[in-house]
Amino acid sequence: MSKVKRRRRRGGLLRALRWLAFVPVASRVPMYARLVWSLVLDERVPASRKAVLVGAAGYVLLGRDLIPDEIPILGGLDDLAVVVLAIEVFFDGIEDDLLEEKLDELCIDQEAFRRDIDQVRRLTPAPVRRIIRRLPDAIDAAGQLISRSKIGPRVRSWIVKEESFA
């Protein structure tokens, strides 16, 4: 067997082992879901970070996948990848003090949380993380453009006019 084939096989095996290492983190998903929900309800969390979660939920719920769900195993992995990336970006935008406050409030071990987040980050390729981390800034910029364009009041006036004729 050539060196290239062995390297590819080893790379695939290492990737699979990394995913297996994710299993213990998956058992704590309900606890982390409560943490995310608590942070979403908190006014101190930037709207752009919340928008990333909404976008991920939309991707999962709409069913328009990059990899069709009919393809065994891979079909569900794209949904999982989108959710994991969205959660990672969401947590990146939370101030440490606020995160620690919520972890204490929900009795979540901070050290275990940090280990789990680090483990999830190791699953995500660095180039993908760099691209995805720019998303909240892009959302903020789009929001500012919409605000400066003053299109919001115009759209509202169109809606009000439509409702008054009905």
JSON list of C-alpha atoms in Angstrom, two decimals:
[
{"chain": "A", "resi": 1, "resn": "MET", "atom": "CA", "xyz": [0.00, 0.00, 0.00]},
{"chain": "A", "resi": 2, "resn": "SER", "atom": "CA", "xyz": [1.37, 3.43, -0.87]},
{"chain": "A", "resi": 3, "resn": "LYS", "atom": "CA", "xyz": [2.26, 6.03, 1.75]},
{"chain": "A", "resi": 4, "resn": "VAL", "atom": "CA", "xyz": [-0.50, 8.33, 0.51]},
{"chain": "A", "resi": 5, "resn": "LYS", "atom": "CA", "xyz": [-3.17, 5.65, 0.97]},
{"chain": "A", "resi": 6, "resn": "ARG", "atom": "CA", "xyz": [-1.89, 4.81, 4.46]},
{"chain": "A", "resi": 7, "resn": "ARG", "atom": "CA", "xyz": [-1.87, 8.48, 5.40]},
{"chain": "A", "resi": 8, "resn": "ARG", "atom": "CA", "xyz": [-5.46, 8.89, 4.13]},
{"chain": "A", "resi": 9, "resn": "ARG", "atom": "CA", "xyz": [-6.60, 5.80, 6.00]},
{"chain": "A", "resi": 10, "resn": "ARG", "atom": "CA", "xyz": [-4.87, 7.01, 9.18]},
{"chain": "A", "resi": 11, "resn": "GLY", "atom": "CA", "xyz": [-6.41, 10.47, 8.76]},
{"chain": "A", "resi": 12, "resn": "GLY", "atom": "CA", "xyz": [-9.88, 8.97, 8.39]},
{"chain": "A", "resi": 13, "resn": "LEU", "atom": "CA", "xyz": [-9.34, 6.77, 11.43]},
{"chain": "A", "resi": 14, "resn": "LEU", "atom": "CA", "xyz": [-8.20, 9.74, 13.52]},
{"chain": "A", "resi": 15, "resn": "ARG", "atom": "CA", "xyz": [-11.26, 11.71, 12.42]},
{"chain": "A", "resi": 16, "resn": "ALA", "atom": "CA", "xyz": [-13.53, 8.81, 13.42]},
{"chain": "A", "resi": 17, "resn": "LEU", "atom": "CA", "xyz": [-11.84, 8.55, 16.81]},
{"chain": "A", "resi": 18, "resn": "ARG", "atom": "CA", "xyz": [-12.38, 12.27, 17.37]},
{"chain": "A", "resi": 19, "resn": "TRP", "atom": "CA", "xyz": [-16.09, 11.78, 16.70]},
{"chain": "A", "resi": 20, "resn": "LEU", "atom": "CA", "xyz": [-16.19, 8.88, 19.16]},
{"chain": "A", "resi": 21, "resn": "ALA", "atom": "CA", "xyz": [-14.61, 11.14, 21.75]},
{"chain": "A", "resi": 22, "resn": "PHE", "atom": "CA", "xyz": [-17.66, 13.38, 21.30]},
{"chain": "A", "resi": 23, "resn": "VAL", "atom": "CA", "xyz": [-20.02, 10.73, 22.74]},
{"chain": "A", "resi": 24, "resn": "PRO", "atom": "CA", "xyz": [-19.51, 11.74, 26.41]},
{"chain": "A", "resi": 25, "resn": "VAL", "atom": "CA", "xyz": [-20.17, 15.37, 25.49]},
{"chain": "A", "resi": 26, "resn": "ALA", "atom": "CA", "xyz": [-23.41, 14.28, 23.80]},
{"chain": "A", "resi": 27, "resn": "SER", "atom": "CA", "xyz": [-24.65, 12.87, 27.11]},
{"chain": "A", "resi": 28, "resn": "ARG", "atom": "CA", "xyz": [-24.49, 16.39, 28.56]},
{"chain": "A", "resi": 29, "resn": "VAL", "atom": "CA", "xyz": [-26.47, 17.99, 25.73]},
{"chain": "A", "resi": 30, "resn": "PRO", "atom": "CA", "xyz": [-29.66, 18.50, 27.82]},
{"chain": "A", "resi": 31, "resn": "MET", "atom": "CA", "xyz": [-27.68, 20.40, 30.45]},
{"chain": "A", "resi": 32, "resn": "TYR", "atom": "CA", "xyz": [-26.00, 22.54, 27.78]},
{"chain": "A", "resi": 33, "resn": "ALA", "atom": "CA", "xyz": [-29.35, 23.12, 26.06]},
{"chain": "A", "resi": 34, "resn": "ARG", "atom": "CA", "xyz": [-30.61, 24.69, 29.30]},
{"chain": "A", "resi": 35, "resn": "LEU", "atom": "CA", "xyz": [-27.48, 26.87, 29.34]},
{"chain": "A", "resi": 36, "resn": "VAL", "atom": "CA", "xyz": [-28.04, 28.01, 25.75]},
{"chain": "A", "resi": 37, "resn": "TRP", "atom": "CA", "xyz": [-31.70, 28.74, 26.46]},
{"chain": "A", "resi": 38, "resn": "SER", "atom": "CA", "xyz": [-30.80, 30.75, 29.55]},
{"chain": "A", "resi": 39, "resn": "LEU", "atom": "CA", "xyz": [-28.31, 32.77, 27.54]},
{"chain": "A", "resi": 40, "resn": "VAL", "atom": "CA", "xyz": [-30.75, 33.31, 24.66]},
{"chain": "A", "resi": 41, "resn": "LEU", "atom": "CA", "xyz": [-33.24, 34.82, 27.10]},
{"chain": "A", "resi": 42, "resn": "ASP", "atom": "CA", "xyz": [-30.59, 37.11, 28.59]},
{"chain": "A", "resi": 43, "resn": "GLU", "atom": "CA", "xyz": [-30.62, 40.66, 27.19]},
{"chain": "A", "resi": 44, "resn": "ARG", "atom": "CA", "xyz": [-26.84, 40.97, 27.60]},
{"chain": "A", "resi": 45, "resn": "VAL", "atom": "CA", "xyz": [-26.20, 38.46, 24.80]},
{"chain": "A", "resi": 46, "resn": "PRO", "atom": "CA", "xyz": [-25.70, 40.19, 21.43]},
{"chain": "A", "resi": 47, "resn": "ALA", "atom": "CA", "xyz": [-28.56, 39.77, 18.97]},
{"chain": "A", "resi": 48, "resn": "SER", "atom": "CA", "xyz": [-26.11, 38.72, 16.26]},
{"chain": "A", "resi": 49, "resn": "ARG", "atom": "CA", "xyz": [-25.13, 35.68, 18.33]},
{"chain": "A", "resi": 50, "resn": "LYS", "atom": "CA", "xyz": [-28.76, 34.75, 18.82]},
{"chain": "A", "resi": 51, "resn": "ALA", "atom": "CA", "xyz": [-29.29, 35.16, 15.07]},
{"chain": "A", "resi": 52, "resn": "VAL", "atom": "CA", "xyz": [-26.63, 32.50, 14.41]},
{"chain": "A", "resi": 53, "resn": "LEU", "atom": "CA", "xyz": [-28.68, 30.04, 16.47]},
{"chain": "A", "resi": 54, "resn": "VAL", "atom": "CA", "xyz": [-31.85, 31.01, 14.63]},
{"chain": "A", "resi": 55, "resn": "GLY", "atom": "CA", "xyz": [-30.08, 30.44, 11.31]},
{"chain": "A", "resi": 56, "resn": "ALA", "atom": "CA", "xyz": [-28.89, 27.00, 12.41]},
{"chain": "A", "resi": 57, "resn": "ALA", "atom": "CA", "xyz": [-32.37, 26.08, 13.61]},
{"chain": "A", "resi": 58, "resn": "GLY", "atom": "CA", "xyz": [-33.79, 27.23, 10.27]},
{"chain": "A", "resi": 59, "resn": "TYR", "atom": "CA", "xyz": [-31.27, 25.11, 8.39]},
{"chain": "A", "resi": 60, "resn": "VAL", "atom": "CA", "xyz": [-32.18, 22.03, 10.39]},
{"chain": "A", "resi": 61, "resn": "LEU", "atom": "CA", "xyz": [-35.95, 22.60, 10.28]},
{"chain": "A", "resi": 62, "resn": "LEU", "atom": "CA", "xyz": [-36.27, 23.60, 6.62]},
{"chain": "A", "resi": 63, "resn": "GLY", "atom": "CA", "xyz": [-34.81, 20.34, 5.41]},
{"chain": "A", "resi": 64, "resn": "ARG", "atom": "CA", "xyz": [-32.82, 21.84, 2.52]},
{"chain": "A", "resi": 65, "resn": "ASP", "atom": "CA", "xyz": [-29.57, 20.08, 3.29]},
{"chain": "A", "resi": 66, "resn": "LEU", "atom": "CA", "xyz": [-26.13, 20.22, 1.73]},
{"chain": "A", "resi": 67, "resn": "ILE", "atom": "CA", "xyz": [-26.12, 16.43, 2.04]},
{"chain": "A", "resi": 68, "resn": "PRO", "atom": "CA", "xyz": [-29.58, 14.85, 1.60]},
{"chain": "A", "resi": 69, "resn": "ASP", "atom": "CA", "xyz": [-30.86, 13.01, 4.68]},
{"chain": "A", "resi": 70, "resn": "GLU", "atom": "CA", "xyz": [-31.47, 9.91, 2.53]},
{"chain": "A", "resi": 71, "resn": "ILE", "atom": "CA", "xyz": [-27.71, 9.28, 2.43]},
{"chain": "A", "resi": 72, "resn": "PRO", "atom": "CA", "xyz": [-27.00, 7.03, 5.42]},
{"chain": "A", "resi": 73, "resn": "ILE", "atom": "CA", "xyz": [-24.92, 8.54, 8.24]},
{"chain": "A", "resi": 74, "resn": "LEU", "atom": "CA", "xyz": [-23.67, 11.51, 6.19]},
{"chain": "A", "resi": 75, "resn": "GLY", "atom": "CA", "xyz": [-27.20, 12.84, 5.73]},
{"chain": "A", "resi": 76, "resn": "GLY", "atom": "CA", "xyz": [-27.52, 13.63, 9.41]},
{"chain": "A", "resi": 77, "resn": "LEU", "atom": "CA", "xyz": [-23.96, 14.77, 9.94]},
{"chain": "A", "resi": 78, "resn": "ASP", "atom": "CA", "xyz": [-24.41, 18.04, 8.06]},
{"chain": "A", "resi": 79, "resn": "ASP", "atom": "CA", "xyz": [-27.26, 19.02, 10.40]},
{"chain": "A", "resi": 80, "resn": "LEU", "atom": "CA", "xyz": [-25.11, 18.10, 13.40]},
{"chain": "A", "resi": 81, "resn": "ALA", "atom": "CA", "xyz": [-22.16, 20.06, 12.01]},
{"chain": "A", "resi": 82, "resn": "VAL", "atom": "CA", "xyz": [-24.29, 23.18, 11.48]},
{"chain": "A", "resi": 83, "resn": "VAL", "atom": "CA", "xyz": [-25.68, 22.99, 15.02]},
{"chain": "A", "resi": 84, "resn": "VAL", "atom": "CA", "xyz": [-22.24, 22.40, 16.56]},
{"chain": "A", "resi": 85, "resn": "LEU", "atom": "CA", "xyz": [-20.73, 25.32, 14.63]},
{"chain": "A", "resi": 86, "resn": "ALA", "atom": "CA", "xyz": [-23.62, 27.62, 15.57]},
{"chain": "A", "resi": 87, "resn": "ILE", "atom": "CA", "xyz": [-23.29, 26.72, 19.25]},
{"chain": "A", "resi": 88, "resn": "GLU", "atom": "CA", "xyz": [-19.54, 27.29, 19.10]},
{"chain": "A", "resi": 89, "resn": "VAL", "atom": "CA", "xyz": [-19.98, 30.73, 17.50]},
{"chain": "A", "resi": 90, "resn": "PHE", "atom": "CA", "xyz": [-22.73, 31.54, 20.00]},
{"chain": "A", "resi": 91, "resn": "PHE", "atom": "CA", "xyz": [-20.50, 30.73, 22.99]},
{"chain": "A", "resi": 92, "resn": "ASP", "atom": "CA", "xyz": [-17.57, 32.64, 21.46]},
{"chain": "A", "resi": 93, "resn": "GLY", "atom": "CA", "xyz": [-19.63, 35.83, 21.68]},
{"chain": "A", "resi": 94, "resn": "ILE", "atom": "CA", "xyz": [-20.58, 35.49, 25.33]},
{"chain": "A", "resi": 95, "resn": "GLU", "atom": "CA", "xyz": [-18.63, 37.54, 27.86]},
{"chain": "A", "resi": 96, "resn": "ASP", "atom": "CA", "xyz": [-16.73, 35.31, 30.31]},
{"chain": "A", "resi": 97, "resn": "ASP", "atom": "CA", "xyz": [-18.41, 36.91, 33.35]},
{"chain": "A", "resi": 98, "resn": "LEU", "atom": "CA", "xyz": [-21.88, 36.26, 31.95]},
{"chain": "A", "resi": 99, "resn": "LEU", "atom": "CA", "xyz": [-21.02, 32.70, 30.98]},
{"chain": "A", "resi": 100, "resn": "GLU", "atom": "CA", "xyz": [-19.60, 31.96, 34.43]},
{"chain": "A", "resi": 101, "resn": "GLU", "atom": "CA", "xyz": [-22.71, 33.49, 36.03]},
{"chain": "A", "resi": 102, "resn": "LYS", "atom": "CA", "xyz": [-24.99, 31.22, 33.99]},
{"chain": "A", "resi": 103, "resn": "LEU", "atom": "CA", "xyz": [-22.83, 28.13, 34.60]},
{"chain": "A", "resi": 104, "resn": "ASP", "atom": "CA", "xyz": [-23.01, 28.76, 38.36]},
{"chain": "A", "resi": 105, "resn": "GLU", "atom": "CA", "xyz": [-26.73, 29.49, 38.18]},
{"chain": "A", "resi": 106, "resn": "LEU", "atom": "CA", "xyz": [-27.36, 26.14, 36.46]},
{"chain": "A", "resi": 107, "resn": "CYS", "atom": "CA", "xyz": [-24.82, 24.23, 38.63]},
{"chain": "A", "resi": 108, "resn": "ILE", "atom": "CA", "xyz": [-22.67, 23.30, 35.62]},
{"chain": "A", "resi": 109, "resn": "ASP", "atom": "CA", "xyz": [-19.04, 22.48, 36.36]},
{"chain": "A", "resi": 110, "resn": "GLN", "atom": "CA", "xyz": [-17.04, 25.21, 34.61]},
{"chain": "A", "resi": 111, "resn": "GLU", "atom": "CA", "xyz": [-13.94, 23.06, 34.11]},
{"chain": "A", "resi": 112, "resn": "ALA", "atom": "CA", "xyz": [-15.98, 20.25, 32.52]},
{"chain": "A", "resi": 113, "resn": "PHE", "atom": "CA", "xyz": [-17.75, 22.80, 30.31]},
{"chain": "A", "resi": 114, "resn": "ARG", "atom": "CA", "xyz": [-14.43, 24.22, 29.09]},
{"chain": "A", "resi": 115, "resn": "ARG", "atom": "CA", "xyz": [-13.10, 20.71, 28.38]},
{"chain": "A", "resi": 116, "resn": "ASP", "atom": "CA", "xyz": [-16.23, 19.87, 26.39]},
{"chain": "A", "resi": 117, "resn": "ILE", "atom": "CA", "xyz": [-16.07, 23.09, 24.38]},
{"chain": "A", "resi": 118, "resn": "ASP", "atom": "CA", "xyz": [-12.39, 22.47, 23.63]},
{"chain": "A", "resi": 119, "resn": "GLN", "atom": "CA", "xyz": [-13.23, 18.94, 22.51]},
{"chain": "A", "resi": 120, "resn": "VAL", "atom": "CA", "xyz": [-15.96, 20.19, 20.19]},
{"chain": "A", "resi": 121, "resn": "ARG", "atom": "CA", "xyz": [-13.58, 22.81, 18.77]},
{"chain": "A", "resi": 122, "resn": "ARG", "atom": "CA", "xyz": [-11.04, 20.11, 17.95]},
{"chain": "A", "resi": 123, "resn": "LEU", "atom": "CA", "xyz": [-13.69, 18.44, 15.77]},
{"chain": "A", "resi": 124, "resn": "THR", "atom": "CA", "xyz": [-14.12, 21.57, 13.69]},
{"chain": "A", "resi": 125, "resn": "PRO", "atom": "CA", "xyz": [-11.42, 22.30, 11.11]},
{"chain": "A", "resi": 126, "resn": "ALA", "atom": "CA", "xyz": [-9.67, 25.62, 11.80]},
{"chain": "A", "resi": 127, "resn": "PRO", "atom": "CA", "xyz": [-10.47, 27.16, 8.37]},
{"chain": "A", "resi": 128, "resn": "VAL", "atom": "CA", "xyz": [-14.17, 26.45, 8.90]},
{"chain": "A", "resi": 129, "resn": "ARG", "atom": "CA", "xyz": [-14.05, 28.00, 12.38]},
{"chain": "A", "resi": 130, "resn": "ARG", "atom": "CA", "xyz": [-12.36, 31.13, 11.03]},
{"chain": "A", "resi": 131, "resn": "ILE", "atom": "CA", "xyz": [-15.01, 31.59, 8.35]},
{"chain": "A", "resi": 132, "resn": "ILE", "atom": "CA", "xyz": [-17.95, 30.88, 10.66]},
{"chain": "A", "resi": 133, "resn": "ARG", "atom": "CA", "xyz": [-16.66, 33.25, 13.36]},
{"chain": "A", "resi": 134, "resn": "ARG", "atom": "CA", "xyz": [-17.09, 36.13, 10.90]},
{"chain": "A", "resi": 135, "resn": "LEU", "atom": "CA", "xyz": [-20.82, 35.47, 10.61]},
{"chain": "A", "resi": 136, "resn": "PRO", "atom": "CA", "xyz": [-21.98, 37.53, 13.64]},
{"chain": "A", "resi": 137, "resn": "ASP", "atom": "CA", "xyz": [-20.03, 40.57, 12.40]},
{"chain": "A", "resi": 138, "resn": "ALA", "atom": "CA", "xyz": [-21.67, 40.17, 8.99]},
{"chain": "A", "resi": 139, "resn": "ILE", "atom": "CA", "xyz": [-25.10, 39.99, 10.66]},
{"chain": "A", "resi": 140, "resn": "ASP", "atom": "CA", "xyz": [-24.33, 43.14, 12.68]},
{"chain": "A", "resi": 141, "resn": "ALA", "atom": "CA", "xyz": [-23.19, 44.95, 9.51]},
{"chain": "A", "resi": 142, "resn": "ALA", "atom": "CA", "xyz": [-26.36, 43.92, 7.66]},
{"chain": "A", "resi": 143, "resn": "GLY", "atom": "CA", "xyz": [-28.49, 45.12, 10.58]},
{"chain": "A", "resi": 144, "resn": "GLN", "atom": "CA", "xyz": [-26.71, 48.48, 10.58]},
{"chain": "A", "resi": 145, "resn": "LEU", "atom": "CA", "xyz": [-27.20, 48.83, 6.82]},
{"chain": "A", "resi": 146, "resn": "ILE", "atom": "CA", "xyz": [-30.91, 48.10, 7.15]},
{"chain": "A", "resi": 147, "resn": "SER", "atom": "CA", "xyz": [-31.16, 50.56, 10.03]},
{"chain": "A", "resi": 148, "resn": "ARG", "atom": "CA", "xyz": [-29.37, 53.31, 8.08]},
{"chain": "A", "resi": 149, "resn": "SER", "atom": "CA", "xyz": [-31.46, 52.68, 4.97]},
{"chain": "A", "resi": 150, "resn": "LYS", "atom": "CA", "xyz": [-34.61, 53.44, 7.00]},
{"chain": "A", "resi": 151, "resn": "ILE", "atom": "CA", "xyz": [-36.41, 50.68, 5.17]},
{"chain": "A", "resi": 152, "resn": "GLY", "atom": "CA", "xyz": [-38.00, 49.38, 8.39]},
{"chain": "A", "resi": 153, "resn": "PRO", "atom": "CA", "xyz": [-40.56, 52.21, 8.70]},
{"chain": "A", "resi": 154, "resn": "ARG", "atom": "CA", "xyz": [-41.33, 51.94, 4.96]},
{"chain": "A", "resi": 155, "resn": "VAL", "atom": "CA", "xyz": [-42.03, 48.23, 5.20]},
{"chain": "A", "resi": 156, "resn": "ARG", "atom": "CA", "xyz": [-44.14, 48.81, 8.31]},
{"chain": "A", "resi": 157, "resn": "SER", "atom": "CA", "xyz": [-46.17, 51.48, 6.48]},
{"chain": "A", "resi": 158, "resn": "TRP", "atom": "CA", "xyz": [-46.79, 49.10, 3.58]},
{"chain": "A", "resi": 159, "resn": "ILE", "atom": "CA", "xyz": [-48.00, 46.44, 6.02]},
{"chain": "A", "resi": 160, "resn": "VAL", "atom": "CA", "xyz": [-50.26, 48.88, 7.85]},
{"chain": "A", "resi": 161, "resn": "LYS", "atom": "CA", "xyz": [-51.76, 50.09, 4.55]},
{"chain": "A", "resi": 162, "resn": "GLU", "atom": "CA", "xyz": [-52.40, 46.49, 3.48]},
{"chain": "A", "resi": 163, "resn": "GLU", "atom": "CA", "xyz": [-54.13, 45.71, 6.76]},
{"chain": "A", "resi": 164, "resn": "SER", "atom": "CA", "xyz": [-56.31, 48.83, 6.62]},
{"chain": "A", "resi": 165, "resn": "PHE", "atom": "CA", "xyz": [-57.78, 47.79, 3.25]},
{"chain": "A", "resi": 166, "resn": "ALA", "atom": "CA", "xyz": [-58.58, 44.27, 4.39]}
]
